[in-house]
Coordinates of C-alpha atoms in Angstrom, one line a residue:
Chain W
M280 CA 23.5 -25.6 -5.0
G281 CA 23.4 -28.5 -2.7
N282 CA 19.8 -28.3 -1.7
P283 CA 18.5 -25.2 -1.1
L284 CA 15.5 -25.6 0.9
P285 CA 16.5 -28.0 3.2
S286 CA 13.2 -27.7 5.5
W287 CA 10.8 -28.5 2.4
N288 CA 9.8 -31.5 2.4
E289 CA 9.5 -32.7 -1.4
G290 CA 6.5 -32.5 -3.1
A291 CA 4.0 -30.8 -5.1
A292 CA 4.6 -27.2 -3.5
K293 CA 8.7 -27.7 -3.6
S294 CA 8.8 -28.6 -6.9
A295 CA 6.3 -25.7 -8.4
I296 CA 9.3 -23.6 -6.3
L297 CA 12.2 -25.1 -8.1
D298 CA 10.4 -24.9 -11.8
F299 CA 8.9 -21.9 -11.4
V300 CA 12.9 -19.9 -10.5
A301 CA 14.6 -22.1 -12.8
R302 CA 12.1 -21.1 -15.6
V303 CA 12.2 -17.6 -14.9
T304 CA 16.3 -17.2 -14.6
Q305 CA 16.8 -19.2 -17.3
D306 CA 18.9 -17.1 -19.6
D307 CA 17.7 -18.3 -22.9
G308 CA 14.3 -20.0 -21.8
P309 CA 11.0 -18.7 -22.7
D310 CA 9.6 -17.2 -19.6
F311 CA 13.0 -15.8 -18.1
V312 CA 12.2 -12.9 -16.7
R313 CA 15.1 -9.5 -15.7
P314 CA 16.0 -9.4 -12.5
A315 CA 14.7 -6.2 -12.0
E316 CA 11.6 -7.3 -12.5
R317 CA 11.8 -10.5 -10.2
I318 CA 9.6 -9.0 -7.7
A319 CA 8.1 -11.4 -4.9
V320 CA 6.0 -10.4 -2.1
F321 CA 5.0 -11.7 1.3
D322 CA 2.3 -11.7 3.7
N323 CA 4.0 -11.8 7.0
D324 CA 1.4 -12.9 9.9
G325 CA 0.7 -16.4 9.7
T326 CA 3.0 -16.8 6.5
L327 CA 6.1 -15.7 7.7
W328 CA 5.8 -15.7 11.2
C329 CA 2.8 -17.4 13.9
E330 CA -0.3 -15.6 14.2
Q331 CA -1.8 -17.7 16.5
P332 CA -3.1 -17.1 19.6
V333 CA -2.9 -13.6 18.2
Q334 CA -1.1 -11.9 16.3
V335 CA 2.7 -10.4 17.2
Q336 CA 1.4 -7.2 17.0
V337 CA -1.7 -7.5 19.2
F338 CA 0.8 -8.9 22.0
F339 CA 3.1 -5.7 21.3
L340 CA -0.2 -3.7 22.1
V341 CA -0.6 -5.6 25.4
D342 CA 2.5 -4.9 26.6
R343 CA 2.6 -1.5 25.3
V344 CA -1.0 -0.5 27.5
R345 CA 0.1 -2.8 30.3
Q346 CA 3.6 -0.5 30.9
L347 CA 1.3 2.9 29.6
V348 CA -0.4 2.2 32.6
V349 CA 2.5 1.8 35.1
E350 CA 3.1 5.4 33.8
D351 CA -0.2 6.7 34.3
P352 CA -2.2 4.6 36.5
T353 CA -5.4 6.8 35.6
L354 CA -5.5 5.2 32.0
A355 CA -6.6 2.1 33.7
Q356 CA -10.1 3.4 34.2
R357 CA -10.7 4.1 30.8
P358 CA -13.1 2.0 29.1
P359 CA -10.9 0.1 25.9
F360 CA -7.7 0.2 28.3
K361 CA -9.4 -1.4 31.2
A362 CA -11.6 -3.5 28.5
L363 CA -8.1 -5.0 27.4
L364 CA -6.1 -5.6 30.4
A365 CA -9.2 -8.1 32.2
H366 CA -8.8 -9.8 28.8
D367 CA -13.0 -8.5 28.2
L368 CA -12.9 -9.0 24.5
A369 CA -16.6 -9.2 24.5
T370 CA -16.7 -5.3 26.3
L371 CA -13.5 -4.6 23.6
H372 CA -16.0 -5.6 21.1
A373 CA -19.1 -3.9 22.1
L374 CA -16.9 -0.4 22.7
G375 CA -15.9 -0.9 18.9
K376 CA -13.9 0.7 16.4
P377 CA -13.2 4.2 18.1
A378 CA -11.9 2.5 21.4
L379 CA -9.4 0.2 19.3
M380 CA -8.4 3.8 18.2
E381 CA -7.5 4.6 21.0
L382 CA -5.5 1.6 22.2
F383 CA -3.8 2.4 18.6
A384 CA -3.2 6.1 19.1
A385 CA -1.9 5.3 22.9
T386 CA 0.8 2.5 21.9
H387 CA 1.7 3.4 18.4
A388 CA 1.3 7.4 17.8
G389 CA 2.5 10.3 19.0
M390 CA 6.1 9.8 19.2
S391 CA 8.7 10.2 16.2
V392 CA 8.9 7.5 14.0
E393 CA 12.6 6.9 15.5
A394 CA 11.1 7.1 19.6
F395 CA 8.6 3.8 18.3
E396 CA 11.5 1.7 16.7
E397 CA 14.1 2.2 19.7
I398 CA 10.6 0.7 22.2
A399 CA 9.7 -1.7 19.6
R400 CA 13.4 -2.6 19.7
A401 CA 13.5 -3.3 23.1
W402 CA 10.2 -4.9 23.3
F403 CA 11.7 -7.5 20.9
A404 CA 14.9 -7.8 22.7
V405 CA 13.2 -9.2 25.8
A406 CA 9.9 -9.7 25.3
R407 CA 8.5 -13.4 24.7
H408 CA 5.6 -15.3 23.0
P409 CA 3.4 -16.7 25.8
K410 CA 2.4 -20.0 23.5
L411 CA 5.6 -20.9 21.9
A412 CA 7.6 -19.4 24.9
R413 CA 10.3 -18.0 22.8
P414 CA 11.4 -14.3 21.5
Y415 CA 9.4 -13.1 19.2
T416 CA 12.0 -12.8 16.6
Q417 CA 12.2 -16.8 16.7
V418 CA 8.9 -17.7 15.9
V419 CA 9.4 -17.1 12.5
Y420 CA 9.3 -19.8 9.9
R421 CA 12.4 -21.8 8.9
P422 CA 11.5 -22.6 5.5
Q423 CA 10.1 -19.3 4.6
V424 CA 13.6 -17.8 5.9
E425 CA 15.1 -20.5 3.7
L426 CA 12.9 -19.7 0.5
L427 CA 13.4 -15.6 0.7
E428 CA 16.7 -16.5 1.0
F429 CA 17.3 -19.0 -2.1
L430 CA 14.6 -15.9 -4.2
R431 CA 17.3 -13.0 -3.5
N432 CA 20.2 -15.8 -4.5
A433 CA 17.8 -16.3 -7.9
G434 CA 18.0 -12.5 -8.4
F435 CA 14.7 -11.6 -6.6
K436 CA 14.0 -9.0 -4.3
T437 CA 12.2 -9.6 -1.4
F438 CA 9.2 -7.4 0.3
I439 CA 6.7 -7.7 3.1
V440 CA 3.4 -6.7 2.4
S441 CA 1.7 -7.1 5.8
G442 CA -1.6 -6.0 7.8
G443 CA 0.8 -5.2 10.6
G444 CA 1.9 -2.3 12.0
I445 CA 4.8 -1.0 9.4
D446 CA 7.0 0.3 11.9
L447 CA 7.3 -2.5 14.2
M448 CA 7.7 -5.5 11.1
R449 CA 10.5 -2.5 10.1
A450 CA 12.1 -2.7 13.6
V451 CA 13.0 -6.7 13.2
A452 CA 12.7 -7.3 9.3
E453 CA 16.2 -6.8 8.4
D454 CA 17.6 -9.0 11.7
V455 CA 14.7 -11.7 10.9
Y456 CA 14.3 -11.9 7.1
G457 CA 16.9 -10.1 5.6
I458 CA 14.5 -7.3 4.2
P459 CA 15.3 -3.7 4.6
P460 CA 12.3 -1.2 5.7
E461 CA 12.1 0.0 2.3
Q462 CA 10.6 -3.7 1.2
V463 CA 8.2 -3.2 4.1
I464 CA 4.9 -2.7 3.1
G465 CA 2.5 -3.2 6.0
S466 CA -0.7 -0.7 8.0
S467 CA 0.6 2.9 8.7
A468 CA -0.3 5.8 10.7
K469 CA -0.1 9.7 8.7
L470 CA 3.0 10.7 9.4
R471 CA 3.7 14.6 10.0
F472 CA 7.0 16.5 9.7
E473 CA 7.8 18.2 12.4
L474 CA 10.4 19.8 15.0
E475 CA 10.9 18.1 18.2
G476 CA 13.3 20.3 20.4
G477 CA 14.4 21.8 17.5
R478 CA 15.0 18.8 15.7
P479 CA 13.2 17.6 12.1
V480 CA 11.8 14.0 12.9
L481 CA 8.5 12.3 11.6
M482 CA 5.6 11.9 14.0
K483 CA 3.9 9.0 14.2
L484 CA -0.3 10.6 14.4
G485 CA -3.2 9.0 15.9
E486 CA -4.8 8.8 12.4
L487 CA -4.6 5.7 9.9
N488 CA -2.9 6.1 6.8
S489 CA -3.7 2.6 5.3
F490 CA -5.3 -0.8 6.5
D491 CA -2.9 -3.1 4.3
D492 CA -5.0 -5.6 3.8
R493 CA -7.6 -7.2 0.8
D494 CA -7.9 -4.9 -1.6
A495 CA -5.2 -2.6 0.0
K496 CA -2.5 -4.9 -0.7
P497 CA -2.1 -4.4 -4.5
Q498 CA -3.3 -1.0 -4.2
N499 CA 0.0 -0.7 -1.8
I500 CA 1.7 -2.9 -4.1
G501 CA 1.0 -0.1 -6.8
L502 CA 1.9 2.6 -4.2
H503 CA 5.2 1.7 -3.3
I504 CA 7.0 -1.2 -6.2
G505 CA 5.0 0.0 -9.3
R506 CA 5.3 -3.6 -10.7
R507 CA 3.3 -6.2 -10.7
P508 CA 5.1 -9.3 -8.7
I509 CA 5.9 -12.8 -10.2
F510 CA 5.7 -14.4 -7.4
A511 CA 3.2 -14.0 -3.9
F512 CA 2.6 -16.0 -0.5
G513 CA 0.2 -15.7 1.5
N514 CA -1.9 -17.2 4.0
S515 CA -5.7 -15.8 4.2
D516 CA -8.3 -14.1 2.3
G517 CA -6.6 -11.3 3.1
D518 CA -4.2 -12.0 0.5
L519 CA -6.3 -13.3 -1.8
A520 CA -6.7 -9.8 -4.2
M521 CA -2.4 -9.3 -3.8
M522 CA -1.9 -13.4 -5.2
R523 CA -4.9 -12.6 -7.9
Y524 CA -2.6 -9.0 -8.9
T525 CA 0.2 -11.1 -9.1
L526 CA -0.7 -14.1 -11.0
G527 CA -3.1 -11.3 -13.5
G528 CA 0.4 -10.4 -15.4
P529 CA 1.8 -11.8 -18.4
G530 CA 4.6 -14.7 -18.2
A531 CA 5.3 -17.4 -15.6
R532 CA 4.1 -16.6 -12.2
L533 CA 3.5 -18.5 -8.6
A534 CA 1.0 -17.7 -6.0
L535 CA 1.3 -20.0 -2.8
L536 CA -1.2 -20.4 0.2
L537 CA 0.1 -21.6 3.5
H538 CA -2.6 -24.1 4.7
H539 CA -2.1 -24.1 8.4
D540 CA -2.8 -27.7 9.3
D541 CA -0.6 -28.7 11.6
A542 CA -1.9 -29.1 15.3
A543 CA 1.0 -31.2 16.3
R544 CA 3.9 -28.6 15.4
E545 CA 1.9 -25.1 15.3
V546 CA -2.0 -24.6 14.8
A547 CA -4.3 -26.4 12.3
Y548 CA -6.6 -23.4 11.6
D549 CA -8.2 -21.3 8.4
R550 CA -12.2 -21.1 8.1
D551 CA -12.9 -20.5 12.0
F552 CA -9.8 -18.0 13.0
K553 CA -11.9 -14.4 13.2
L554 CA -8.9 -12.0 13.0
S555 CA -7.5 -13.5 9.5
P556 CA -10.0 -16.3 8.0
L557 CA -8.9 -18.4 5.0
K558 CA -12.1 -19.7 3.7
D559 CA -12.3 -17.7 -0.1
A560 CA -8.9 -18.0 -1.2
L561 CA -8.8 -21.7 0.0
D562 CA -12.2 -22.7 -1.6
R563 CA -11.1 -21.1 -5.0
A564 CA -7.4 -21.8 -4.9
G565 CA -8.0 -24.3 -7.8
E566 CA -9.7 -22.3 -9.9
Y567 CA -7.4 -19.1 -9.3
G568 CA -3.8 -20.8 -10.5
I569 CA -2.8 -20.7 -6.5
T570 CA -0.8 -23.2 -4.6
L571 CA -1.3 -25.0 -1.7
V572 CA 1.2 -25.2 0.9
S573 CA 0.4 -27.9 3.7
M574 CA 2.4 -27.1 6.9
Q575 CA 2.6 -30.5 7.6
R576 CA 2.7 -32.2 4.7
D577 CA 5.1 -29.7 3.0
W578 CA 7.4 -28.4 6.5
K579 CA 10.3 -30.6 7.4
T580 CA 10.5 -28.1 10.5
V581 CA 8.4 -25.5 11.3
F582 CA 10.4 -22.8 13.5
A583 CA 14.4 -22.2 13.7
Chain G
M244 CA 38.9 4.6 -9.5
G245 CA 40.1 7.2 -11.6
N246 CA 37.9 10.4 -11.5
P247 CA 34.1 9.4 -11.0
L248 CA 32.5 12.6 -11.4
P249 CA 33.9 13.9 -14.7
S250 CA 31.2 15.9 -15.8
W251 CA 32.0 18.2 -12.0
N252 CA 34.8 21.0 -11.9
E253 CA 37.0 20.9 -8.9
G254 CA 35.4 22.8 -6.1
A255 CA 33.9 22.8 -2.8
A256 CA 30.9 20.9 -4.1
K257 CA 32.5 18.7 -5.4
S258 CA 34.9 18.4 -2.7
A259 CA 32.0 18.0 -0.6
I260 CA 30.7 15.0 -2.3
L261 CA 33.9 13.2 -2.6
D262 CA 34.6 14.1 1.4
F263 CA 31.5 12.6 2.2
V264 CA 31.5 9.7 -0.1
A265 CA 35.1 8.6 1.5
R266 CA 33.9 9.1 5.2
V267 CA 31.0 7.1 5.1
T268 CA 32.5 4.4 3.4
Q269 CA 35.4 4.1 5.3
D270 CA 35.3 1.1 7.3
D271 CA 37.3 1.6 10.1
G272 CA 36.6 5.4 10.4
P273 CA 34.5 7.2 13.2
D274 CA 31.4 8.0 10.0
F275 CA 31.0 4.8 8.6
V276 CA 27.6 4.1 7.7
R277 CA 26.8 0.7 6.8
P278 CA 25.4 0.0 3.7
A279 CA 22.0 -0.6 4.0
E280 CA 21.8 2.8 5.5
R281 CA 23.1 4.9 2.6
I282 CA 20.1 6.1 1.7
A283 CA 20.6 8.7 -0.9
V284 CA 17.4 10.9 -1.9
F285 CA 16.9 13.1 -5.2
D286 CA 14.6 15.8 -6.4
N287 CA 13.8 15.4 -10.0
D288 CA 12.3 18.2 -11.4
G289 CA 15.1 20.7 -11.9
T290 CA 17.7 18.2 -10.1
L291 CA 18.3 15.6 -11.8
W292 CA 16.1 17.4 -15.5
C293 CA 15.5 20.3 -16.7
E294 CA 12.2 22.2 -15.3
Q295 CA 12.1 24.8 -17.4
P296 CA 10.0 26.7 -18.9
V297 CA 8.0 24.1 -17.6
Q298 CA 7.7 21.0 -15.8
V299 CA 7.9 17.4 -18.0
Q300 CA 4.7 16.6 -16.9
V301 CA 3.3 19.5 -17.7
F302 CA 4.4 19.2 -21.8
F303 CA 3.1 15.3 -21.2
L304 CA -0.7 16.7 -20.2
V305 CA -0.7 19.0 -22.7
D306 CA 0.2 16.8 -25.6
R307 CA -2.0 14.3 -23.8
V308 CA -5.4 17.1 -23.5
R309 CA -4.3 17.1 -27.6
Q310 CA -4.6 13.7 -28.1
L311 CA -7.6 13.2 -26.1
V312 CA -9.3 15.9 -28.3
V313 CA -8.4 14.6 -31.5
E314 CA -10.4 11.4 -30.2
D315 CA -13.3 13.1 -28.4
P316 CA -13.7 16.9 -29.8
T317 CA -16.2 17.7 -27.8
L318 CA -13.6 18.5 -25.0
A319 CA -11.9 21.2 -26.8
Q320 CA -15.6 23.5 -25.4
R321 CA -14.9 22.4 -21.5
P322 CA -13.1 25.3 -20.3
P323 CA -10.3 23.9 -18.6
F324 CA -9.6 22.3 -22.2
K325 CA -10.0 25.2 -24.0
A326 CA -8.3 27.2 -21.6
L327 CA -5.1 25.4 -22.1
L328 CA -5.5 24.3 -25.8
A329 CA -5.4 28.7 -26.0
H330 CA -2.2 28.8 -23.2
D331 CA -4.8 30.9 -21.6
L332 CA -3.1 30.6 -18.3
A333 CA -4.9 33.8 -16.8
T334 CA -8.2 31.7 -17.6
L335 CA -6.7 28.6 -15.8
H336 CA -5.6 30.0 -13.1
A337 CA -9.1 31.9 -12.6
L338 CA -10.8 28.0 -13.1
G339 CA -8.8 26.9 -10.3
K340 CA -8.0 23.5 -8.5
P341 CA -11.3 22.3 -9.8
A342 CA -10.5 23.0 -13.7
L343 CA -6.6 21.1 -13.0
M344 CA -8.3 18.3 -11.9
E345 CA -10.8 17.7 -14.2
L346 CA -7.5 18.0 -16.9
F347 CA -5.3 15.6 -14.0
A348 CA -8.2 13.2 -14.2
A349 CA -8.8 13.2 -18.2
T350 CA -4.9 12.0 -18.4
H351 CA -3.6 10.4 -15.7
A352 CA -6.7 8.4 -14.7
G353 CA -9.5 5.7 -15.3
M354 CA -7.3 3.7 -17.0
S355 CA -4.8 0.8 -15.4
V356 CA -1.2 1.3 -14.2
E357 CA -0.1 -0.4 -17.2
A358 CA -2.0 0.9 -19.3
F359 CA -1.5 4.5 -18.3
E360 CA 2.9 3.4 -18.4
E361 CA 2.6 2.4 -22.1
I362 CA 1.0 5.8 -23.2
A363 CA 3.8 7.7 -21.1
R364 CA 6.8 5.2 -23.1
A365 CA 4.9 5.9 -26.3
W366 CA 5.3 9.6 -25.3
F367 CA 8.4 9.5 -24.4
A368 CA 9.8 7.4 -27.3
V369 CA 8.6 10.4 -29.4
A370 CA 8.1 13.3 -28.1
R371 CA 10.3 16.4 -28.1
H372 CA 11.4 19.2 -25.6
P373 CA 10.2 22.5 -27.5
K374 CA 13.3 24.7 -26.2
L375 CA 16.1 22.1 -25.6
A376 CA 15.1 20.6 -29.1
R377 CA 15.4 16.7 -28.0
P378 CA 13.8 14.2 -26.5
Y379 CA 12.5 14.2 -22.8
T380 CA 15.2 11.1 -21.9
Q381 CA 17.6 14.0 -23.1
V382 CA 16.7 16.4 -21.0
V383 CA 18.8 14.8 -17.4
Y384 CA 21.7 16.6 -16.4
R385 CA 24.9 14.4 -17.0
P386 CA 26.9 15.5 -14.2
Q387 CA 24.1 13.9 -12.0
V388 CA 23.6 10.6 -14.0
E389 CA 27.5 10.5 -12.6
L390 CA 26.7 11.2 -9.1
L391 CA 24.2 8.8 -8.6
E392 CA 26.2 6.4 -10.3
F393 CA 29.4 6.9 -8.4
L394 CA 26.9 6.8 -5.0
R395 CA 25.6 3.6 -5.8
N396 CA 29.2 2.4 -7.0
A397 CA 29.9 3.4 -3.4
G398 CA 27.2 1.2 -1.8
F399 CA 24.4 3.8 -1.8
K400 CA 20.5 3.1 -2.6
T401 CA 19.5 6.4 -4.8
F402 CA 15.6 7.2 -4.9
I403 CA 14.0 10.1 -6.4
V404 CA 11.2 12.1 -3.8
S405 CA 9.7 14.7 -6.3
G406 CA 6.8 16.3 -7.1
G407 CA 6.3 15.2 -10.1
G408 CA 3.6 12.1 -11.1
I409 CA 4.7 8.8 -9.6
D410 CA 4.0 7.0 -12.8
L411 CA 5.2 9.2 -15.3
M412 CA 9.0 9.5 -13.3
R413 CA 8.6 5.3 -13.0
A414 CA 8.2 4.9 -16.9
V415 CA 11.7 6.4 -17.3
A416 CA 13.7 6.6 -14.3
E417 CA 15.3 3.1 -15.1
D418 CA 16.6 3.8 -18.1
V419 CA 17.6 7.4 -17.5
Y420 CA 18.8 7.2 -14.0
G421 CA 19.4 3.1 -13.4
I422 CA 16.5 3.8 -10.7
P423 CA 13.8 1.1 -10.4
P424 CA 10.5 2.0 -10.0
E425 CA 10.4 0.7 -6.2
Q426 CA 12.9 3.8 -5.3
V427 CA 10.6 6.3 -7.2
I428 CA 8.7 8.3 -4.5
G429 CA 6.2 10.7 -6.3
S430 CA 2.6 12.4 -6.3
S431 CA 0.2 9.7 -6.8
A432 CA -3.7 8.8 -7.3
K433 CA -5.4 6.9 -5.4
L434 CA -5.6 3.2 -6.9
R435 CA -8.5 0.8 -7.0
F436 CA -8.0 -2.7 -7.1
E437 CA -10.7 -4.1 -9.9
L438 CA -10.8 -6.8 -12.5
E439 CA -10.8 -5.3 -16.5
G440 CA -12.2 -7.9 -18.6
G441 CA -11.8 -10.6 -16.2
R442 CA -7.8 -9.7 -15.2
P443 CA -7.2 -8.3 -12.0
V444 CA -5.8 -4.6 -12.2
L445 CA -5.0 -1.6 -10.7
M446 CA -7.2 1.4 -12.1
K447 CA -5.7 5.3 -11.5
L448 CA -8.8 7.2 -10.0
G449 CA -9.3 10.4 -10.3
E450 CA -8.4 11.3 -6.4
L451 CA -5.4 12.7 -4.7
N452 CA -3.5 10.6 -2.9
S453 CA -0.2 12.2 -2.0
F454 CA 0.9 15.4 -3.2
D455 CA 4.5 14.8 -2.8
D456 CA 6.0 18.3 -2.1
R457 CA 7.4 20.1 0.3
D458 CA 6.5 18.3 4.4
A459 CA 5.3 15.4 2.2
K460 CA 8.3 14.4 1.3
P461 CA 9.9 13.5 4.1
Q462 CA 6.6 12.0 5.3
N463 CA 6.1 10.0 1.9
I464 CA 10.4 9.1 3.0
G465 CA 8.6 7.5 6.2
L466 CA 6.4 5.7 4.3
H467 CA 8.3 4.3 1.7
I468 CA 11.7 4.2 2.8
G469 CA 11.2 3.9 6.8
R470 CA 14.8 5.2 7.1
R471 CA 16.6 8.5 7.8
P472 CA 18.4 9.7 4.2
I473 CA 22.0 10.4 4.8
F474 CA 22.4 12.6 1.5
A475 CA 19.5 14.8 -0.2
F476 CA 19.6 16.4 -3.4
G477 CA 16.6 19.0 -4.5
N478 CA 16.7 22.3 -6.2
S479 CA 13.8 24.4 -4.6
D480 CA 11.7 25.4 -1.8
G481 CA 9.5 21.9 -2.3
D482 CA 12.7 20.2 -1.0
L483 CA 14.0 22.0 2.2
A484 CA 11.8 20.0 4.4
M485 CA 13.8 16.9 2.4
M486 CA 17.0 18.4 3.4
R487 CA 16.4 19.5 7.1
Y488 CA 15.2 15.6 7.9
T489 CA 18.2 14.3 6.1
L490 CA 21.0 16.4 8.3
G491 CA 19.0 16.0 11.4
G492 CA 20.1 12.5 12.0
P493 CA 23.4 11.2 14.4
G494 CA 26.4 11.0 11.8
A495 CA 28.2 12.5 8.9
R496 CA 25.2 13.4 5.9
L497 CA 25.0 15.5 2.7
A498 CA 22.4 17.7 1.7
L499 CA 22.9 20.1 -1.7
L500 CA 21.0 22.6 -3.6
L501 CA 21.3 23.1 -7.3
H502 CA 21.3 26.7 -8.2
H503 CA 20.0 27.7 -11.7
D504 CA 22.7 30.4 -12.3
D505 CA 23.5 29.5 -16.1
A506 CA 21.4 31.0 -18.4
A507 CA 23.9 30.8 -21.0
R508 CA 23.6 26.6 -20.9
E509 CA 20.7 26.3 -19.4
V510 CA 18.3 28.9 -17.6
A511 CA 19.1 31.6 -14.8
Y512 CA 16.3 31.6 -12.1
D513 CA 15.4 30.9 -8.4
R514 CA 12.9 33.2 -6.3
D515 CA 11.1 33.7 -9.6
F516 CA 10.1 30.7 -10.8
K517 CA 5.9 30.5 -10.0
L518 CA 5.8 26.5 -10.1
S519 CA 9.1 25.9 -7.6
P520 CA 10.3 28.9 -6.3
L521 CA 13.9 28.9 -4.4
K522 CA 13.9 31.0 -1.7
D523 CA 13.6 30.2 1.4
A524 CA 16.2 27.1 1.1
L525 CA 18.8 29.7 -0.5
D526 CA 18.4 32.1 1.8
R527 CA 18.8 29.7 4.9
A528 CA 21.0 27.3 3.2
G529 CA 24.1 28.4 5.6
E530 CA 21.9 28.3 8.8
Y531 CA 20.1 24.3 8.3
G532 CA 24.3 23.6 6.5
I533 CA 22.9 23.0 3.3
T534 CA 26.3 23.0 0.5
L535 CA 25.1 25.4 -2.3
V536 CA 26.1 23.8 -6.1
S537 CA 26.2 26.4 -8.5
M538 CA 25.7 25.4 -12.2
Q539 CA 27.7 27.6 -13.7
R540 CA 30.6 27.1 -11.9
D541 CA 30.5 23.3 -10.9
W542 CA 29.3 21.6 -13.7
K543 CA 32.1 21.3 -16.4
T544 CA 28.8 20.4 -18.8
V545 CA 24.9 20.7 -18.1
F546 CA 23.4 18.0 -20.6
A547 CA 24.5 14.7 -21.6

């Protein structure tokens, strides 16, 4: 099949992937896994697309707040809105969780799932990443898009399991990753079935259903997938539980951890990134059998 | 393709199914739906398999209670266990929800998802339906198995959305319906990621996560699937919200309601079945555009 991962450099990480896939797909081999059990899970922010300087979700939230303030200028006087628009993170932090929930409810709730999807799609169509100066649909990592496709061609079912908002990801995951909505797991608001002008819809409520990070990741894999994955890819401590759960079953398994060590082509960070630190997972990768991927060393190309 | 639904009699219901599938799959037709959006949802109890005299889940629970009492005879003195083993439904009812939760916790919690799956598979391998006198894997309706396959051959993705316990269904759904675990949505317990003898597992807790009935059905479709289905099949008022949600989108849609009116080959019941009544959905099927399926008239064969 030629070179299935052209944006990956030869090396330990690429070999680990190719060897693993060869083993689990070899019909008469000792590590064969039937296609239905070839479940691969990927974190999204920092694993499939750029999460620096802040996650795409945060850019979306800020743009939505700006739009809401245009529609209702009195909002600008509410403390969380005021702090956010002034980039006053100290005040935002001091206002705490209720302030974040107020911003979240204003931008991600009070509308049907379908209405939110329209807003999200419209935003993705025009918004641009301020640092990378391109549409958010183009801040995805090319080696990962190749990997997703390689796995699917080898009979894997690919899932996203991310702390990002489930509906925002679902609005683009099919186009940019080839992953349909039913294979996207993320943080979610509670939904309420109701009639909107006589039409049955699902309303997004301003109440958290699940914050899909750390232990919640394997727990949501249990709820949504119901099968232990055999392949996991993450980039932060938030993915460690999911990687350990993946590695904890019998037979051949592979967990990969992306290390952002490429200041020239992207960003170099790990322990110091407050929004999603990489510390425990990096220190204990060897102990847990997690394969490290160096962006600098292992990726020939970063962006598409 | 010959006769794709041999266990269905010719008639309005079969025609509605064949016409609908022809319309949404006709490439250049006005009702074409691309394959990724061909989502079909099925209730399980009373729709895909028999739910009389009680649901399969209840038989499982009773057998598990019996087994637990063998292992720990003191349990037999606890009021909910005592009432259940004596078939004393009046006392069980009087003990109320805490008693049911105690039975649920004893039989469905306190073990890993994988340990439960083993118990469930072992039970399905030997247990027999007392009334139909056959394994529970053979109380499924043959016309529905044909329909599931027919839909999948037409590019549909088939899901179960049931009030039944998600893990019990997942233990058989692939074998009996060809539906993998990640396409099974059901009632669920909370899960906790933890180490069991050093091995990362998901523990089933004695606390309800979701009771997947009525409004919770479309709400869980929103969470798990993230797309409005275009096809729904149910048999009780518990399925009405899911059917209305399915019918509430644009384009061609089909919702079917199975009426158990066949005392000779199965059971005749609707309004009077306390565990899962069919009343509102039957009375308002016409108003909502739901197609009625008569087991007696529309099914040539009932069981496999």
